[in-house]
Amino acid sequence: MFGMPARTCRSGIAAVWAVVAMAAATPGAWARGAAESWWPEVRAEHRPWTRWWWPGSAVTREGIARQLRKLREAGFGGVEVTAIYGVKGQERRFIPYLSAQWIDVLLFAAREAERLGMGLDMPPGSGWRTGGPFVTAKHASARLKLTVMPVRPGAVQLDDLLGRDIQAIVAFAGEGPPVDLTDRIRPDGSFRWEAPGEGWTLYIAELERTGEKVKRAGPGGEGLAIDVYSREAAAYFFREYERRLAGLPRGTVRAWFHDSFEYTGNWTPRFFEEFRRRRGYDLKAHLPALAGRSGGGDPARVRADVRATLAELHLEHFVEPLTEWAHRRGGLSRNQAHGSPGNWLDLYAAADIPETESFGRLAQDSPYPLIGKFASSAGHLAGRRLISSESFTWLDEHFQVTLAEMKRLADQFFLAGVNHMIYHGTAYSPPGARWPGWLFYASTQVNPRNPIWRDLPVLNAYITRCQSMLQAGEPDAGVLLYWPFHDLLDGQGEIGEHYAINRIDWFTKQPIGAAAERLWRGGWALDYVSDRLLECVELRDGVLRAGTSRY
């Protein structure tokens, strides 16, 4: 079983467990003593938060105030408002997402939360996958369709290209130079070419829109998901979204949240241009290699370069603009990098609050802390104060999750470097709704209808005490472990291969996984570092330094 390493946090985390146990046993005495000691004053961010789903956004001011009050009484410090699909039969209550009425109830929720000493986050969009009704096909998620067409000598004619986004048509024959025929596409969508002999093959690179939409969208938030590799698409989305937020004062939302990467696109309109600028050669001349065929270069090298380009585009064209936009709104950014085809460390570091998550039950010997450390490592190297976690997602079936299971997983989060837990989650439910009330389809059910609610304040107090200490401290890992991300890019699979948090062969079956586990079992705390983040590390007085971290 993965235990706590010998070296953790300079703030004295090694002593936290005994202190917390004493505090839990005598909360009143501890509270009195804490006021006279060095223990940090408890703030909203020290307490656990919860994702707060609004089914159909069918909320009322009275219902909002009531539920926020109950959450605060249970020891929560904040909520993340997420508008989702509504309850069948309640359509008349639905409030369209981003309508004037919706902005009004959101503003009420934010002010009521502030009155209670709580905070409020939300994603820029309903459900998850960034998108909405104003996203047009021009800015929507896209993929590459690569058609391989052997041709005979003589006339080659295509008449079905009208209305299709053909990015390149290139002819190849043996080891000879490729012939770019893209400019032979006529305005009417036809194509003509004379193949000069045997052995020629056309490679047609076409951009297709995936058609994928916002998942679990709330009424008024439905629509296409955006192209998360396009700077133009991101700029368009944030501009249009901002316009619809006109009634929401700047700074109302503490942090703008992007959920785990669940897009299927792997292309963008300017990919060929970006590839040439970043990799130094023309991908169009290597389409056979991209298709995994001989000719046109080394397939592994070409596909790895395509993956590296996708990783950079997602970082620079979506995640960094998200953070910039959040700052213009007077808030922070929170991002879950996992699931993406990019370098997790770089993506987490680009957010103000890097966020990991757990999914499902964890085995006793689960290596989860070593996975959660991708978020905390990035945060430590980038100097981020908060490392958050989407906590308890599908930990068990509905109303079957125990506080003991939650506590065990909370400890795993702390070992991973998390200091800001956000529960998954709590569904808004109106007074009088028949038991079990309005629910989200995924557990854990953190609401007053769950039998654990009576004793949940005890767990929340434990987490609050741990997090208040962890947030007051500085990271103190003994080892900085390099993550060779390009080893993954050189592997097999799709060009937009995703690295999931609940399927971790990409880590456990790589040398870094074995090295991390050996260090961890040997009692060493560690952080991971990427090529990009390594540029921020300095060697001074025999110690590696980045932000407030030392190795």
Coordinates of N, CA and C in Angstrom, one line a residue, residues 8 12 45 60 63 81 89 177 240 261 277 279 300 330 344 356 358-359 387 392 416 439 462 472 474 480 515 549:
T8 N 7.6 15.5 3.4 CA 6.4 16.1 2.8 C 6.4 17.6 2.8
G12 N 5.0 21.3 8.5 CA 4.9 20.4 9.7 C 3.7 19.4 9.5
E45 N -11.6 29.0 1.6 CA -10.8 28.1 0.8 C -10.2 27.0 1.6
T60 N -34.9 28.8 -7.3 CA -35.5 30.0 -6.8 C -34.6 30.7 -5.8
G63 N -35.0 28.8 -2.6 CA -34.3 27.5 -2.6 C -32.8 27.7 -2.6
V81 N -21.1 26.4 -9.3 CA -22.4 26.3 -10.0 C -22.3 25.8 -11.4
G89 N -40.7 16.7 -16.5 CA -41.9 17.2 -15.9 C -41.8 18.5 -15.3
P177 N 9.8 12.8 -55.3 CA 9.2 14.0 -54.5 C 7.7 14.0 -54.6
E240 N -18.0 36.1 -27.2 CA -19.5 36.0 -27.2 C -20.0 35.6 -25.8
F261 N -10.7 16.9 -20.0 CA -10.8 17.0 -21.5 C -11.6 15.8 -22.0
R277 N 5.6 25.9 -38.8 CA 6.2 26.9 -38.0 C 6.9 26.3 -36.7
R279 N 7.5 22.8 -36.1 CA 8.4 21.6 -36.3 C 9.4 21.8 -37.4
A300 N 6.7 7.0 -37.2 CA 6.7 7.3 -35.8 C 7.1 8.7 -35.5
G330 N -11.7 39.4 -13.5 CA -11.5 39.7 -12.1 C -11.5 38.4 -11.3
W344 N 0.3 17.1 -19.4 CA -0.5 17.5 -18.3 C 0.2 18.5 -17.4
T356 N -6.9 18.1 -10.1 CA -6.9 16.7 -10.4 C -8.3 16.1 -10.0
S358 N -10.4 12.1 -8.9 CA -10.5 10.6 -8.7 C -11.7 10.2 -9.4
F359 N -11.7 8.9 -9.9 CA -12.9 8.4 -10.6 C -13.1 6.9 -10.1
I387 N -4.1 23.8 -4.9 CA -4.2 22.6 -5.7 C -5.5 21.9 -5.4
F392 N -14.4 12.3 -5.0 CA -15.5 11.3 -4.7 C -16.4 11.0 -5.9
A416 N -1.2 13.3 -2.3 CA -0.9 13.7 -3.6 C -0.6 15.2 -3.8
L439 N -31.6 14.7 -8.4 CA -30.2 14.1 -8.3 C -29.5 14.2 -9.6
Y462 N -12.5 17.8 9.7 CA -11.2 17.2 9.5 C -10.4 17.7 8.3
A472 N -1.2 26.8 4.4 CA -0.3 27.7 5.1 C 1.2 27.3 4.8
E474 N 4.6 25.4 2.7 CA 5.3 25.4 1.4 C 5.7 24.0 1.0
L480 N 13.0 15.9 -7.7 CA 12.4 16.4 -8.9 C 12.6 15.4 -10.0
A515 N 9.9 4.3 -11.6 CA 10.9 5.1 -10.9 C 10.1 5.9 -9.7
S549 N 9.4 26.3 -4.2 CA 9.8 24.9 -4.1 C 11.3 24.7 -4.1

